[in-house]
XYZ file of C-alpha atoms in Angstrom:
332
model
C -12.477 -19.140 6.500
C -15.779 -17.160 6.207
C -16.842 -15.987 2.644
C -19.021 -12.861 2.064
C -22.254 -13.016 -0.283
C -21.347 -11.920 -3.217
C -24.926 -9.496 -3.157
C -23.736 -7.898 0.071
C -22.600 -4.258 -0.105
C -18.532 -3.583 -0.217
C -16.897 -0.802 0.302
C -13.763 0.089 -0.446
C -12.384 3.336 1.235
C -9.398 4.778 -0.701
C -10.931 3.438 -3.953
C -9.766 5.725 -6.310
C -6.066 4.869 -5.280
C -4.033 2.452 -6.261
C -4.480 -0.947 -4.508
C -8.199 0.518 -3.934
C -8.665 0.677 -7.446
C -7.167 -2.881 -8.253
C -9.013 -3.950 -5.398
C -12.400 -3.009 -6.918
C -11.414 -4.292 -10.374
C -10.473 -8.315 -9.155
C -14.367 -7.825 -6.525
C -15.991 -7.281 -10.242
C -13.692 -10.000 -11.847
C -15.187 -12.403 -8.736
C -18.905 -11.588 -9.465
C -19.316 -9.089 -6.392
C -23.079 -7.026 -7.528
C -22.794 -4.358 -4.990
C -20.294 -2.277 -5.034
C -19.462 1.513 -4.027
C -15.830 3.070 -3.895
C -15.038 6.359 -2.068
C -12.422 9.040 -2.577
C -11.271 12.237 -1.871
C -10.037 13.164 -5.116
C -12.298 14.116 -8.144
C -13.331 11.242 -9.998
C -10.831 12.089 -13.291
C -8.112 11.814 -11.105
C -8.639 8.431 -9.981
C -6.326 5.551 -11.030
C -9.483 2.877 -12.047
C -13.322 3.907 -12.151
C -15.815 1.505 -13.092
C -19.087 2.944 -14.541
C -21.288 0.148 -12.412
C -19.850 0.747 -9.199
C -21.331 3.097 -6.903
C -18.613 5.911 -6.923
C -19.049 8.888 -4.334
C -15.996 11.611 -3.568
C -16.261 12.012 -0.116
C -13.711 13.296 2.613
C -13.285 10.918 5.257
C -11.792 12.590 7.379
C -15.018 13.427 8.564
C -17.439 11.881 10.133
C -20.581 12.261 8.610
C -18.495 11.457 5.624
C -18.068 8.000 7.154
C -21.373 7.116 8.139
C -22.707 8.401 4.309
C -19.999 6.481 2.670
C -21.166 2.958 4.975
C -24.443 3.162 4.862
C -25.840 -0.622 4.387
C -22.121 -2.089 4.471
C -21.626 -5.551 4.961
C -17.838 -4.963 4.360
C -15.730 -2.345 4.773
C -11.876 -2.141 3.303
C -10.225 1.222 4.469
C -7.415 1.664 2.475
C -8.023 5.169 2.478
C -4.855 7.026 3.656
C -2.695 10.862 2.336
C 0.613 9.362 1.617
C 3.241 8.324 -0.856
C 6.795 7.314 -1.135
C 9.758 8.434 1.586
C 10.037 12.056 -0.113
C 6.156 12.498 0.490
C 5.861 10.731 3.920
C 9.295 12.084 5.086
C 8.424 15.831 4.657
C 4.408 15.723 5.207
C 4.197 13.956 8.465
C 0.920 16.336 10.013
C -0.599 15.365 6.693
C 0.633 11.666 6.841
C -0.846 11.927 11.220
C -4.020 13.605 9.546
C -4.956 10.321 8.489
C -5.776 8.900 11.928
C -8.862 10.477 11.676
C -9.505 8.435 9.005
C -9.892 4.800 10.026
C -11.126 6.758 13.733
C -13.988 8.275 11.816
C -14.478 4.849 9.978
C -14.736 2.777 12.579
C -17.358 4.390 14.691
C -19.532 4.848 11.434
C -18.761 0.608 10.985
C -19.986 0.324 14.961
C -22.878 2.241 14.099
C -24.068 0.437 11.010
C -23.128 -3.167 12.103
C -20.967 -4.326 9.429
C -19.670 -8.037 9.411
C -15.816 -7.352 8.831
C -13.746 -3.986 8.810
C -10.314 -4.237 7.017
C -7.441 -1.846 8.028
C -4.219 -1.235 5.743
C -1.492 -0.804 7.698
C 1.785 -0.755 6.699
C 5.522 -2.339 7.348
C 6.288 1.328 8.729
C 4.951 0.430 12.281
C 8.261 -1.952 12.958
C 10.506 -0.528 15.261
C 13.762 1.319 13.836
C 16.195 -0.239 16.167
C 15.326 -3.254 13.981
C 16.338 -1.837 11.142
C 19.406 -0.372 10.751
C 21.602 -2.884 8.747
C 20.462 -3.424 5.159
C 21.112 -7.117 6.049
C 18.361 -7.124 8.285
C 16.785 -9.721 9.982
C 13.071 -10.007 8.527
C 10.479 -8.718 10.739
C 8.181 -10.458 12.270
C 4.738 -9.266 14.024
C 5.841 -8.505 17.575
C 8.569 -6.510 16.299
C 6.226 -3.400 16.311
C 7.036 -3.644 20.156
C 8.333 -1.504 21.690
C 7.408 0.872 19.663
C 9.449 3.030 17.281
C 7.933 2.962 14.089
C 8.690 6.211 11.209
C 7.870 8.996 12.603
C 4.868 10.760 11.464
C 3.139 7.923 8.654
C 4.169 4.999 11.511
C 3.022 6.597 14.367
C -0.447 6.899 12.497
C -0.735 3.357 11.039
C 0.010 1.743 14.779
C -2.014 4.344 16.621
C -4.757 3.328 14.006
C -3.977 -0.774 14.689
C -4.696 -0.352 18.074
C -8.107 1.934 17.758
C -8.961 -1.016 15.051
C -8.085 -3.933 18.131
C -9.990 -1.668 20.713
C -12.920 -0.967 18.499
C -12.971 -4.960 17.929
C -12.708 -5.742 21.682
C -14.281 -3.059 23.433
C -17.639 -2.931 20.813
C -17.458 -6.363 18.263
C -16.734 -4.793 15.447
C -14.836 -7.315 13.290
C -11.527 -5.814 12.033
C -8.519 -7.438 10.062
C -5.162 -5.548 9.772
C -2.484 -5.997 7.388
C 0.963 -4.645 7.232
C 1.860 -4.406 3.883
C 4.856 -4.199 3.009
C 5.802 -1.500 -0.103
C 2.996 -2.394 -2.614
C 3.865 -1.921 -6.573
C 2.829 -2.417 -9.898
C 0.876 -1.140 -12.593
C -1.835 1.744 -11.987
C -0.467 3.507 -9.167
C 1.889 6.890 -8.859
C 4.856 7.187 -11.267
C 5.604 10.709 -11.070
C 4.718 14.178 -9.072
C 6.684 13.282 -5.519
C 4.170 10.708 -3.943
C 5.652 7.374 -6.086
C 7.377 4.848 -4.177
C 11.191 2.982 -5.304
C 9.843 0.671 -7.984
C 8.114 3.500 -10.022
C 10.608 6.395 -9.138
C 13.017 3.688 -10.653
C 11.552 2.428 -13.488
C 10.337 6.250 -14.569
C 14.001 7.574 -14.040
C 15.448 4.573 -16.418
C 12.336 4.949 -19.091
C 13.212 8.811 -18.764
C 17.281 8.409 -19.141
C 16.609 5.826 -21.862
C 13.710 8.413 -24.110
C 16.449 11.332 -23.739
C 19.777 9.396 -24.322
C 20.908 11.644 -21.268
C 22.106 7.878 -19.626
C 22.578 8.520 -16.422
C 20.114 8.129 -12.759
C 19.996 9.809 -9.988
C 19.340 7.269 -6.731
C 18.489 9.036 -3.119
C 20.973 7.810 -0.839
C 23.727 5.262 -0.701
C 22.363 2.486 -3.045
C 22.880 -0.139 -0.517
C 19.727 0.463 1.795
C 17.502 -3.073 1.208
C 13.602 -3.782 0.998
C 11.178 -6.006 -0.012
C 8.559 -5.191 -2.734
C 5.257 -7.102 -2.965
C 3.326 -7.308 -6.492
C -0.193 -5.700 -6.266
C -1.786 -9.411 -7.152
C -0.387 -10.440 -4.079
C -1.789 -7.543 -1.871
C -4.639 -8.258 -3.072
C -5.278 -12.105 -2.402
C -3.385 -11.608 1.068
C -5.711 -8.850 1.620
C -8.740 -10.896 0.757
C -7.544 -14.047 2.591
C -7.144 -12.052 5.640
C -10.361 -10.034 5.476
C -11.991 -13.739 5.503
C -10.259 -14.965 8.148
C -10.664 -15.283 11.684
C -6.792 -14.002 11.899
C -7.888 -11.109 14.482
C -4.068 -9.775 15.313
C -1.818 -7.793 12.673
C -0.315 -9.918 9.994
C 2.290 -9.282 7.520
C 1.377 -9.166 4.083
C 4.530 -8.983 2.067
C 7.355 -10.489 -0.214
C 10.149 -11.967 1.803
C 12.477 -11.297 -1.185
C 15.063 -9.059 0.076
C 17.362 -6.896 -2.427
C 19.226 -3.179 -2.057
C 18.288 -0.377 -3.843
C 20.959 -0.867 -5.982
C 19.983 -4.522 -7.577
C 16.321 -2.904 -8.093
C 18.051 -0.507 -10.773
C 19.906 -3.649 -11.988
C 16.453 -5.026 -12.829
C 15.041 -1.875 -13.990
C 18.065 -1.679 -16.815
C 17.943 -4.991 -17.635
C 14.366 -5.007 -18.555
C 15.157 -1.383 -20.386
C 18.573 -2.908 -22.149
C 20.759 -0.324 -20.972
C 23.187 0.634 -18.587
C 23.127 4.000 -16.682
C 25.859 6.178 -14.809
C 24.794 6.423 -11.308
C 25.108 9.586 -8.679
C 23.950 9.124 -5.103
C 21.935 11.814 -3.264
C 23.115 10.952 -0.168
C 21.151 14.362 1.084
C 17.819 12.881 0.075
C 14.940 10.752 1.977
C 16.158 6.939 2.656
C 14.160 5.587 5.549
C 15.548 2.839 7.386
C 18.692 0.957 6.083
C 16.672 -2.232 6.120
C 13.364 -3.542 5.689
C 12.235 -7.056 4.914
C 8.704 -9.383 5.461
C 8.670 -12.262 8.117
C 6.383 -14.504 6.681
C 6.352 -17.503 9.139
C 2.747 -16.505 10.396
C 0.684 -15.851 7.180
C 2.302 -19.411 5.863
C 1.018 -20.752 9.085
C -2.506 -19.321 8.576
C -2.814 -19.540 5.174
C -0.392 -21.900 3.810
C 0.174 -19.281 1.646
C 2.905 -15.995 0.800
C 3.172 -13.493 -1.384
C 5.407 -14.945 -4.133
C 5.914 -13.224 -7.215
C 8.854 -12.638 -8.547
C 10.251 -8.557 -8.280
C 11.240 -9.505 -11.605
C 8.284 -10.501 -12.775
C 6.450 -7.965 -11.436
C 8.720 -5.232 -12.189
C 8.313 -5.786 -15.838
C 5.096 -5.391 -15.716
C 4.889 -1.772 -14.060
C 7.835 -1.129 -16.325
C 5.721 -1.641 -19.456
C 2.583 0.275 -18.130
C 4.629 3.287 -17.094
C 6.741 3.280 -20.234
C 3.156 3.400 -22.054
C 2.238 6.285 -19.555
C 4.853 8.364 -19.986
C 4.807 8.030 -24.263
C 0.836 8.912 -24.081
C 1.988 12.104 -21.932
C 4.713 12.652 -24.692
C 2.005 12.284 -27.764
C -0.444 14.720 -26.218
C 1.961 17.886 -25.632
């Protein structure tokens, strides 16, 4: 395991976003002196800002962009990415393929300036969709990117942008990591507006139902559809552990804990108190009918797996969300 000075420059690309935000926050909770977070979006708009960090809104899309944003990196985490949940990433996919240029961009600025490691968040989206069609799926492990079917549109982009990150490593040394996460959550991230993934949608749609005593929740598709959900604590210390490492092919960073649509909404109303009447959308985004993290490798690396409990962690974003939405209710 290498560790980084903490005085060494870090960058985190995407930090105005969600796990870029947390990300940030736990580097200043470990004593890290330098560091700078970029963003697209206008600094009001991000999720965490931190007065001593060096923050700069910059598009990286473009290049000059990149090489601004890296300039005496010894680290570089690109989490940096246009996306959201399957409504956003289902009808934006030029926007989601947009992104390729990106972690490109990114990692000829990191070849230029030298830096020691280059981190690349992919996502669970590469895995091939012939693997996924049963919601009692068999959990996927890393070669089951090949051959390669990932989603269309967001997929395509994350493995396209795995590979340019191996290349980049073995055609010109620059160090890079990759993760495939798999469905990050938790408290700080996107709740409402189209780009929020299950756990949020969920947990705002009960909070919602609940606040109006209308008690009844709308889920997109049949119900059954499964997934795991990994807490953002996790991401992070998988994401950290693998940066470190001398782990050079994608691993899966992820929750192995497999449940339906259906039993996340059973969580969701437990933790409200309250039952809901349900209607399906079976015309709305779904993705695959089954998704779920192989974790044999990162135990065998790390001795380690993401492990907390959806429960757990669902209560959690269920508390900062119901806080959210009664500070939007207060200020109208």
């Amino acid at each position: 395991m290498t560790t980084f000075p903490k005085e060494e420059l870090i960058v985190v690309c995407g930090g105005g976003g969600f796990i870029g935000g947390h990300l940030i926050a736990d580097l200043r909770r470990q004593g890290c002196t330098r560091l700078r977070a970029i963003d697209r979006k206008p600094q009001d708009h991000w999720y965490q800002r931190f007065p001593d960090v060096d923050n700069r809104v910059l598009d990286l899309q473009n290049l000059a962009a990149c090489r601004q944003a890296l300039q005496g990196a010894h680290v570089v985490y690109n989490l940096a990415a246009d996306m959201g949940g399957m409504g956003f990433i289902e009808h934006n996919r030029a926007l989601c393929m947009l992104s390729v240029l990106i972690n490109t961009h990114l990692l000829m600025a990191a070849r230029e300036t030298g830096v020691a490691r280059y981190f690349y968040a992919s996502s669970a989206c590469v895995y091939n969709a012939d693997k996924q069609k049963d919601p009692k799926v068999t959990a996927l492990k890393e070669a089951d990117a090949y051959p390669a079917l990932p989603e269309d549109g967001y997929g395509w982009e994350k493995l396209f942008s795995e590979r340019m990150c191996r290349h980049f490593r073995e055609d010109f040394g620059v160090a890079t990591r990759v993760a495939r996460y798999h469905n990050v959550y938790g408290p700080h991230g996107t709740w409402d507006g189209g780009r929020e993934k299950a756990p949020a949608a969920i947990c705002r749609k009960v909070i919602q139902a609940k606040r109006s005593g209308q008690l009844e929740l709308e889920i997109w598709g049949d119900g059954q559809q499964t997934r795991s959900f990994m807490y953002i604590d996790d991401c992070l210390k998988g994401t950290q552990l693998l940066t470190a490492s001398e782990c050079v092919e994608p691993l899966n960073v992820g929750s192995s804990e497999l449940v339906s649509i259906n039993q996340l909404v059973d969580l969701a109303e437990a933790i409200a108190g309250v039952k809901l009447q349900r209607r399906y959308n079976l015309k709305a985004p779904k993705g695959v009918a089954g998704r779920n993290s192989d974790n044999t490798r990162i135990k065998e690396v790390f001795g380690w797996e993401p492990g907390t409990r959806l429960r757990d962690g669902l209560e959690r974003t269920y508390a900062w969300i119901h806080d959210q939405i009664a500070i939007n209710a207060a200020s109208r």
